[in-house]
GROMACS .gro file of C-alpha atoms in nm:
model
  281
    1MET     CA    1  -2.718   0.770  -1.548
    2LYS     CA    2  -2.771   0.610  -1.173
    3LEU     CA    3  -2.639   0.281  -1.163
    4VAL     CA    4  -2.666   0.025  -0.878
    5ARG     CA    5  -2.604  -0.312  -0.740
    6PHE     CA    6  -2.916  -0.525  -0.538
    7GLY     CA    7  -2.991  -0.800  -0.364
    8PRO     CA    8  -2.833  -1.036  -0.064
    9MET     CA    9  -2.442  -1.000  -0.021
   10GLY     CA   10  -2.233  -1.208  -0.318
   11LYS     CA   11  -2.545  -1.221  -0.510
   12GLU     CA   12  -2.669  -0.893  -0.630
   13LYS     CA   13  -2.822  -0.775  -0.936
   14PRO     CA   14  -2.763  -0.478  -1.178
   15GLY     CA   15  -3.010  -0.240  -1.160
   16LEU     CA   16  -3.094   0.148  -1.296
   17VAL     CA   17  -3.220   0.404  -1.095
   18ASP     CA   18  -3.556   0.540  -1.276
   19PRO     CA   19  -3.645   0.884  -1.294
   20GLU     CA   20  -3.915   0.768  -1.013
   21GLY     CA   21  -3.631   0.652  -0.793
   22LYS     CA   22  -3.743   0.296  -0.866
   23ILE     CA   23  -3.468   0.053  -0.922
   24ARG     CA   24  -3.515  -0.139  -1.263
   25ASP     CA   25  -3.302  -0.478  -1.329
   26LEU     CA   26  -3.060  -0.437  -1.548
   27SER     CA   27  -3.005  -0.782  -1.552
   28GLU     CA   28  -3.089  -0.904  -1.939
   29ILE     CA   29  -2.905  -0.620  -2.069
   30VAL     CA   30  -2.546  -0.694  -1.881
   31PRO     CA   31  -2.455  -0.949  -1.615
   32ASP     CA   32  -2.355  -0.682  -1.364
   33ILE     CA   33  -2.213  -0.343  -1.257
   34ALA     CA   34  -1.871  -0.444  -1.341
   35GLY     CA   35  -1.607  -0.466  -1.621
   36GLU     CA   36  -1.689  -0.479  -1.945
   37ALA     CA   37  -2.042  -0.310  -1.852
   38LEU     CA   38  -1.878   0.005  -1.719
   39SER     CA   39  -1.692   0.113  -2.024
   40ASN     CA   40  -1.833   0.391  -2.332
   41LYS     CA   41  -1.934   0.086  -2.528
   42GLY     CA   42  -2.108  -0.097  -2.194
   43LEU     CA   43  -2.244   0.260  -2.067
   44ALA     CA   44  -2.397   0.340  -2.417
   45LYS     CA   45  -2.567  -0.046  -2.401
   46ILE     CA   46  -2.773   0.056  -2.107
   47ALA     CA   47  -2.845   0.402  -2.165
   48LYS     CA   48  -2.997   0.264  -2.528
   49ALA     CA   49  -3.271   0.090  -2.260
   50ASP     CA   50  -3.585   0.133  -2.261
   51TRP     CA   51  -3.623   0.208  -1.910
   52GLN     CA   52  -3.949   0.173  -1.837
   53LYS     CA   53  -3.980  -0.171  -1.962
   54LEU     CA   54  -3.691  -0.341  -1.732
   55PRO     CA   55  -3.866  -0.489  -1.441
   56VAL     CA   56  -3.932  -0.357  -1.126
   57ALA     CA   57  -3.698  -0.484  -0.782
   58SER     CA   58  -3.977  -0.619  -0.586
   59GLY     CA   59  -3.989  -0.512  -0.235
   60ARG     CA   60  -3.724  -0.304  -0.042
   61PRO     CA   61  -3.383  -0.513  -0.103
   62ARG     CA   62  -3.021  -0.462  -0.007
   63ILE     CA   63  -2.832  -0.228  -0.177
   64GLY     CA   64  -2.538  -0.347  -0.244
   65ALA     CA   65  -2.182  -0.192  -0.323
   66CYS     CA   66  -2.255  -0.058  -0.673
   67VAL     CA   67  -1.966  -0.177  -0.860
   68GLY     CA   68  -1.885  -0.559  -0.881
   69GLY     CA   69  -1.571  -0.708  -0.983
   70VAL     CA   70  -1.317  -0.483  -0.843
   71GLY     CA   71  -0.954  -0.566  -0.914
   72ASN     CA   72  -0.783  -0.254  -0.773
   73PHE     CA   73  -0.889  -0.032  -0.489
   74ILE     CA   74  -0.676   0.242  -0.471
   75ALA     CA   75  -0.691   0.565  -0.261
   76VAL     CA   76  -0.530   0.885  -0.251
   77GLY     CA   77  -0.414   1.050   0.080
   78LEU     CA   78  -0.372   1.392   0.233
   79ASN     CA   79  -0.557   1.528  -0.042
   80TYR     CA   80  -0.773   1.827   0.078
   81ALA     CA   81  -0.553   2.152   0.213
   82ASP     CA   82  -0.816   2.186   0.459
   83HIS     CA   83  -0.747   1.822   0.619
   84ALA     CA   84  -0.402   1.826   0.597
   85ALA     CA   85  -0.337   2.126   0.795
   86GLU     CA   86  -0.607   1.987   1.044
   87THR     CA   87  -0.373   1.680   1.108
   88GLY     CA   88  -0.014   1.915   1.126
   89ALA     CA   89   0.130   1.772   0.811
   90ALA     CA   90   0.275   1.915   0.529
   91ILE     CA   91   0.105   1.968   0.201
   92PRO     CA   92   0.180   1.658  -0.053
   93THR     CA   93   0.409   1.818  -0.402
   94GLU     CA   94   0.273   1.494  -0.550
   95PRO     CA   95  -0.009   1.247  -0.505
   96ILE     CA   96   0.029   1.002  -0.188
   97LEU     CA   97  -0.107   0.649  -0.320
   98PHE     CA   98  -0.194   0.314  -0.110
   99ASN     CA   99  -0.385   0.030  -0.139
  100LYS     CA  100  -0.738  -0.063   0.043
  101ALA     CA  101  -0.802  -0.439  -0.022
  102PRO     CA  102  -1.080  -0.515  -0.264
  103SER     CA  103  -1.226  -0.766   0.010
  104CYS     CA  104  -1.302  -0.464   0.226
  105ILE     CA  105  -1.586  -0.325  -0.030
  106VAL     CA  106  -1.972  -0.384   0.141
  107GLY     CA  107  -2.296  -0.200   0.057
  108PRO     CA  108  -2.352   0.128   0.171
  109ASP     CA  109  -2.564   0.071   0.452
  110ASP     CA  110  -2.396  -0.254   0.550
  111ASP     CA  111  -2.245  -0.291   0.899
  112VAL     CA  112  -1.895  -0.141   0.951
  113MET     CA  113  -1.729  -0.392   1.197
  114LEU     CA  114  -1.492  -0.306   1.397
  115PRO     CA  115  -1.180  -0.548   1.376
  116LYS     CA  116  -1.045  -0.737   1.662
  117GLY     CA  117  -0.911  -0.543   1.963
  118SER     CA  118  -0.960  -0.196   1.760
  119VAL     CA  119  -0.955   0.146   1.956
  120LYS     CA  120  -0.895   0.390   1.671
  121THR     CA  121  -1.158   0.340   1.397
  122ASP     CA  122  -1.210   0.636   1.266
  123TRP     CA  123  -1.477   0.776   0.936
  124GLU     CA  124  -1.399   0.939   0.621
  125VAL     CA  125  -1.607   1.078   0.347
  126GLU     CA  126  -1.453   1.100   0.050
  127LEU     CA  127  -1.530   1.139  -0.337
  128ALA     CA  128  -1.481   0.788  -0.572
  129ILE     CA  129  -1.366   0.730  -0.912
  130VAL     CA  130  -1.486   0.407  -1.104
  131ILE     CA  131  -1.282   0.350  -1.410
  132GLY     CA  132  -1.463   0.266  -1.747
  133GLU     CA  133  -1.152   0.217  -2.011
  134ARG     CA  134  -0.816   0.036  -1.946
  135ALA     CA  135  -0.579   0.319  -1.884
  136ARG     CA  136  -0.200   0.357  -1.916
  137TYR     CA  137  -0.052   0.736  -1.915
  138VAL     CA  138  -0.379   0.845  -1.974
  139SER     CA  139  -0.329   1.288  -1.974
  140LYS     CA  140  -0.499   1.486  -1.749
  141GLN     CA  141  -0.682   1.607  -2.084
  142ASP     CA  142  -0.790   1.290  -2.162
  143ALA     CA  143  -0.859   1.147  -1.815
  144LEU     CA  144  -1.233   1.191  -1.780
  145SER     CA  145  -1.272   0.983  -2.131
  146VAL     CA  146  -1.195   0.682  -1.915
  147VAL     CA  147  -1.361   0.742  -1.609
  148ALA     CA  148  -1.752   0.554  -1.584
  149GLY     CA  149  -1.850   0.765  -1.294
  150PHE     CA  150  -1.864   0.859  -0.932
  151CYS     CA  151  -1.954   0.721  -0.594
  152ILE     CA  152  -1.929   0.774  -0.234
  153CYS     CA  153  -1.689   0.572  -0.051
  154ASN     CA  154  -1.614   0.590   0.292
  155ASP     CA  155  -1.249   0.517   0.390
  156VAL     CA  156  -1.315   0.350   0.759
  157SER     CA  157  -0.962   0.426   0.848
  158GLU     CA  158  -0.796   0.189   1.190
  159ARG     CA  159  -0.548   0.450   1.310
  160ALA     CA  160  -0.340   0.266   1.520
  161TYR     CA  161  -0.276  -0.009   1.268
  162GLN     CA  162  -0.208   0.321   1.002
  163ILE     CA  163   0.017   0.509   1.193
  164GLU     CA  164   0.151   0.332   1.528
  165ARG     CA  165   0.256  -0.029   1.378
  166GLY     CA  166   0.475   0.039   1.127
  167GLY     CA  167   0.541  -0.012   0.735
  168GLN     CA  168   0.264   0.120   0.474
  169TRP     CA  169  -0.124   0.274   0.582
  170MET     CA  170  -0.302  -0.002   0.422
  171LYS     CA  171  -0.258  -0.219   0.748
  172GLY     CA  172  -0.528   0.059   0.835
  173LYS     CA  173  -0.752   0.070   0.552
  174GLY     CA  174  -0.826  -0.267   0.425
  175CYS     CA  175  -0.985  -0.430   0.717
  176GLU     CA  176  -1.343  -0.614   0.685
  177THR     CA  177  -1.603  -0.398   0.555
  178PHE     CA  178  -1.356  -0.061   0.550
  179GLY     CA  179  -1.498   0.004   0.205
  180PRO     CA  180  -1.860   0.092   0.183
  181LEU     CA  181  -1.924   0.212  -0.197
  182GLY     CA  182  -2.248   0.326  -0.328
  183PRO     CA  183  -2.544   0.363  -0.329
  184TRP     CA  184  -2.557   0.438  -0.664
  185LEU     CA  185  -2.251   0.457  -0.961
  186VAL     CA  186  -2.357   0.846  -1.100
  187THR     CA  187  -2.207   0.819  -1.467
  188VAL     CA  188  -1.999   1.147  -1.565
  189ASP     CA  189  -2.243   1.291  -1.767
  190GLU     CA  190  -2.501   1.360  -1.443
  191VAL     CA  191  -2.186   1.519  -1.294
  192ALA     CA  192  -2.218   1.878  -1.383
  193ASP     CA  193  -1.884   2.010  -1.203
  194VAL     CA  194  -1.689   1.686  -0.995
  195GLN     CA  195  -1.492   1.971  -0.831
  196LYS     CA  196  -1.752   2.160  -0.643
  197LEU     CA  197  -1.947   1.894  -0.496
  198GLY     CA  198  -2.058   1.945  -0.106
  199MET     CA  199  -1.980   1.657   0.125
  200TRP     CA  200  -2.096   1.569   0.446
  201LEU     CA  201  -2.028   1.332   0.735
  202ASP     CA  202  -2.233   1.258   1.077
  203VAL     CA  203  -2.208   1.009   1.345
  204ASN     CA  204  -2.480   0.982   1.578
  205GLY     CA  205  -2.678   1.270   1.427
  206GLU     CA  206  -2.380   1.528   1.493
  207ARG     CA  207  -2.238   1.697   1.178
  208MET     CA  208  -1.837   1.599   1.193
  209GLN     CA  209  -1.740   1.617   0.838
  210THR     CA  210  -1.829   1.936   0.598
  211GLY     CA  211  -1.656   1.969   0.304
  212SER     CA  212  -1.608   2.060  -0.087
  213THR     CA  213  -1.391   1.897  -0.345
  214LYS     CA  214  -1.320   2.215  -0.465
  215THR     CA  215  -1.066   2.201  -0.147
  216MET     CA  216  -0.928   1.891  -0.294
  217ILE     CA  217  -0.502   1.961  -0.358
  218PHE     CA  218  -0.482   1.721  -0.686
  219ASP     CA  219  -0.806   1.760  -0.906
  220VAL     CA  220  -1.014   1.369  -1.062
  221ARG     CA  221  -0.798   1.461  -1.386
  222THR     CA  222  -0.465   1.492  -1.212
  223ILE     CA  223  -0.537   1.173  -1.003
  224VAL     CA  224  -0.659   0.933  -1.268
  225SER     CA  225  -0.341   1.067  -1.508
  226TYR     CA  226  -0.132   1.034  -1.197
  227VAL     CA  227  -0.192   0.705  -1.119
  228SER     CA  228  -0.182   0.551  -1.486
  229GLU     CA  229   0.182   0.619  -1.493
  230PHE     CA  230   0.234   0.352  -1.187
  231MET     CA  231  -0.034   0.098  -1.323
  232VAL     CA  232  -0.255   0.018  -1.555
  233LEU     CA  233  -0.618   0.112  -1.476
  234GLU     CA  234  -0.881  -0.163  -1.591
  235PRO     CA  235  -1.281  -0.083  -1.612
  236GLY     CA  236  -1.436  -0.161  -1.246
  237ASP     CA  237  -1.096  -0.046  -1.039
  238VAL     CA  238  -1.190   0.249  -0.787
  239ILE     CA  239  -0.971   0.524  -0.713
  240THR     CA  240  -1.138   0.692  -0.340
  241THR     CA  241  -0.951   1.055  -0.372
  242GLY     CA  242  -0.871   1.181   0.024
  243THR     CA  243  -1.157   1.302   0.304
  244PRO     CA  244  -1.210   1.675   0.401
  245PRO     CA  245  -1.206   1.774   0.760
  246GLY     CA  246  -1.346   1.628   1.034
  247VAL     CA  247  -1.211   1.290   1.106
  248GLY     CA  248  -1.149   1.152   1.418
  249LEU     CA  249  -0.783   1.147   1.444
  250GLY     CA  250  -0.806   1.526   1.422
  251MET     CA  251  -1.043   1.610   1.706
  252LYS     CA  252  -0.909   1.763   2.004
  253PRO     CA  253  -0.900   1.519   2.201
  254PRO     CA  254  -0.912   1.257   1.942
  255LYS     CA  255  -1.271   1.104   1.868
  256PHE     CA  256  -1.294   0.717   1.763
  257LEU     CA  257  -1.645   0.492   1.657
  258LYS     CA  258  -1.770   0.294   1.914
  259ALA     CA  259  -2.030  -0.039   1.860
  260GLY     CA  260  -2.333   0.125   1.825
  261ASP     CA  261  -2.265   0.409   1.645
  262THR     CA  262  -2.414   0.539   1.347
  263MET     CA  263  -2.254   0.677   1.035
  264THR     CA  264  -2.463   0.894   0.761
  265VAL     CA  265  -2.251   0.992   0.486
  266GLY     CA  266  -2.344   1.197   0.172
  267ILE     CA  267  -2.198   1.396  -0.136
  268GLU     CA  268  -2.415   1.644  -0.352
  269GLY     CA  269  -2.586   1.410  -0.613
  270LEU     CA  270  -2.454   1.077  -0.517
  271GLY     CA  271  -2.663   0.969  -0.214
  272VAL     CA  272  -2.625   0.900   0.105
  273GLN     CA  273  -2.489   0.613   0.277
  274THR     CA  274  -2.606   0.538   0.666
  275GLN     CA  275  -2.387   0.207   0.833
  276ASN     CA  276  -2.441   0.092   1.216
  277VAL     CA  277  -2.079  -0.003   1.372
  278ILE     CA  278  -2.062  -0.335   1.552
  279ALA     CA  279  -1.811  -0.470   1.752
  280TRP     CA  280  -1.591  -0.792   1.564
  281LYS     CA  281  -1.725  -1.175   1.567
   0.00000   0.00000   0.00000
């Protein structure tokens, strides 16, 4: 299934993308694409519904973040061998984890706002994991059983905040609008091999990132299992899993976003995002 949330910011309704590409309103089936609706039981309830009888969303509604009520927004750093190489970083021996603020989450086509005074805001196409079942110390073998599905995340990053201002990376990762998610949450059963997905990102129509989840250092199963050693994962938690090469920081000279730029972000089978970059306001 392709699950979606649509409508004005803060008032999104749950939806299903039908085989014709239309959004069907799931409000009579589940209250939101969040929490219990993401559990195996909740997803089975949605799958059981006759989509042809669900009302079609009218017009061209705004698409919100594909998961609501996110409690924990976890990210993995330097998780692609080719990205580590472009930044000159050593290959990690264990996953590097940091937090993105849930308050930075926006819809896939919402504006990305540069932080006040920022001159080093960067782009990162990433595969995000959405948790569906409570998980603690889950094994690699069982890791996918606690996953509801996958979506695109643009892990927007302010590099000066992240690297030059001391402390943890989260300073440059959780700024307002720095977490576009969606357009859809694609359930696990619809993704044939999550470790063989092509991914890309353009800025103003110019290809910046081209990669594949096959070059992940730590795969999806490993990441879910590993994170569950350090915290209890709850339905609706999101783990974004790292980026392939082509970020602005790795270019010579470095290249960063400015107001008026447009990012287009895609992952095979998971849809496309488009964000306009605006100045702080």
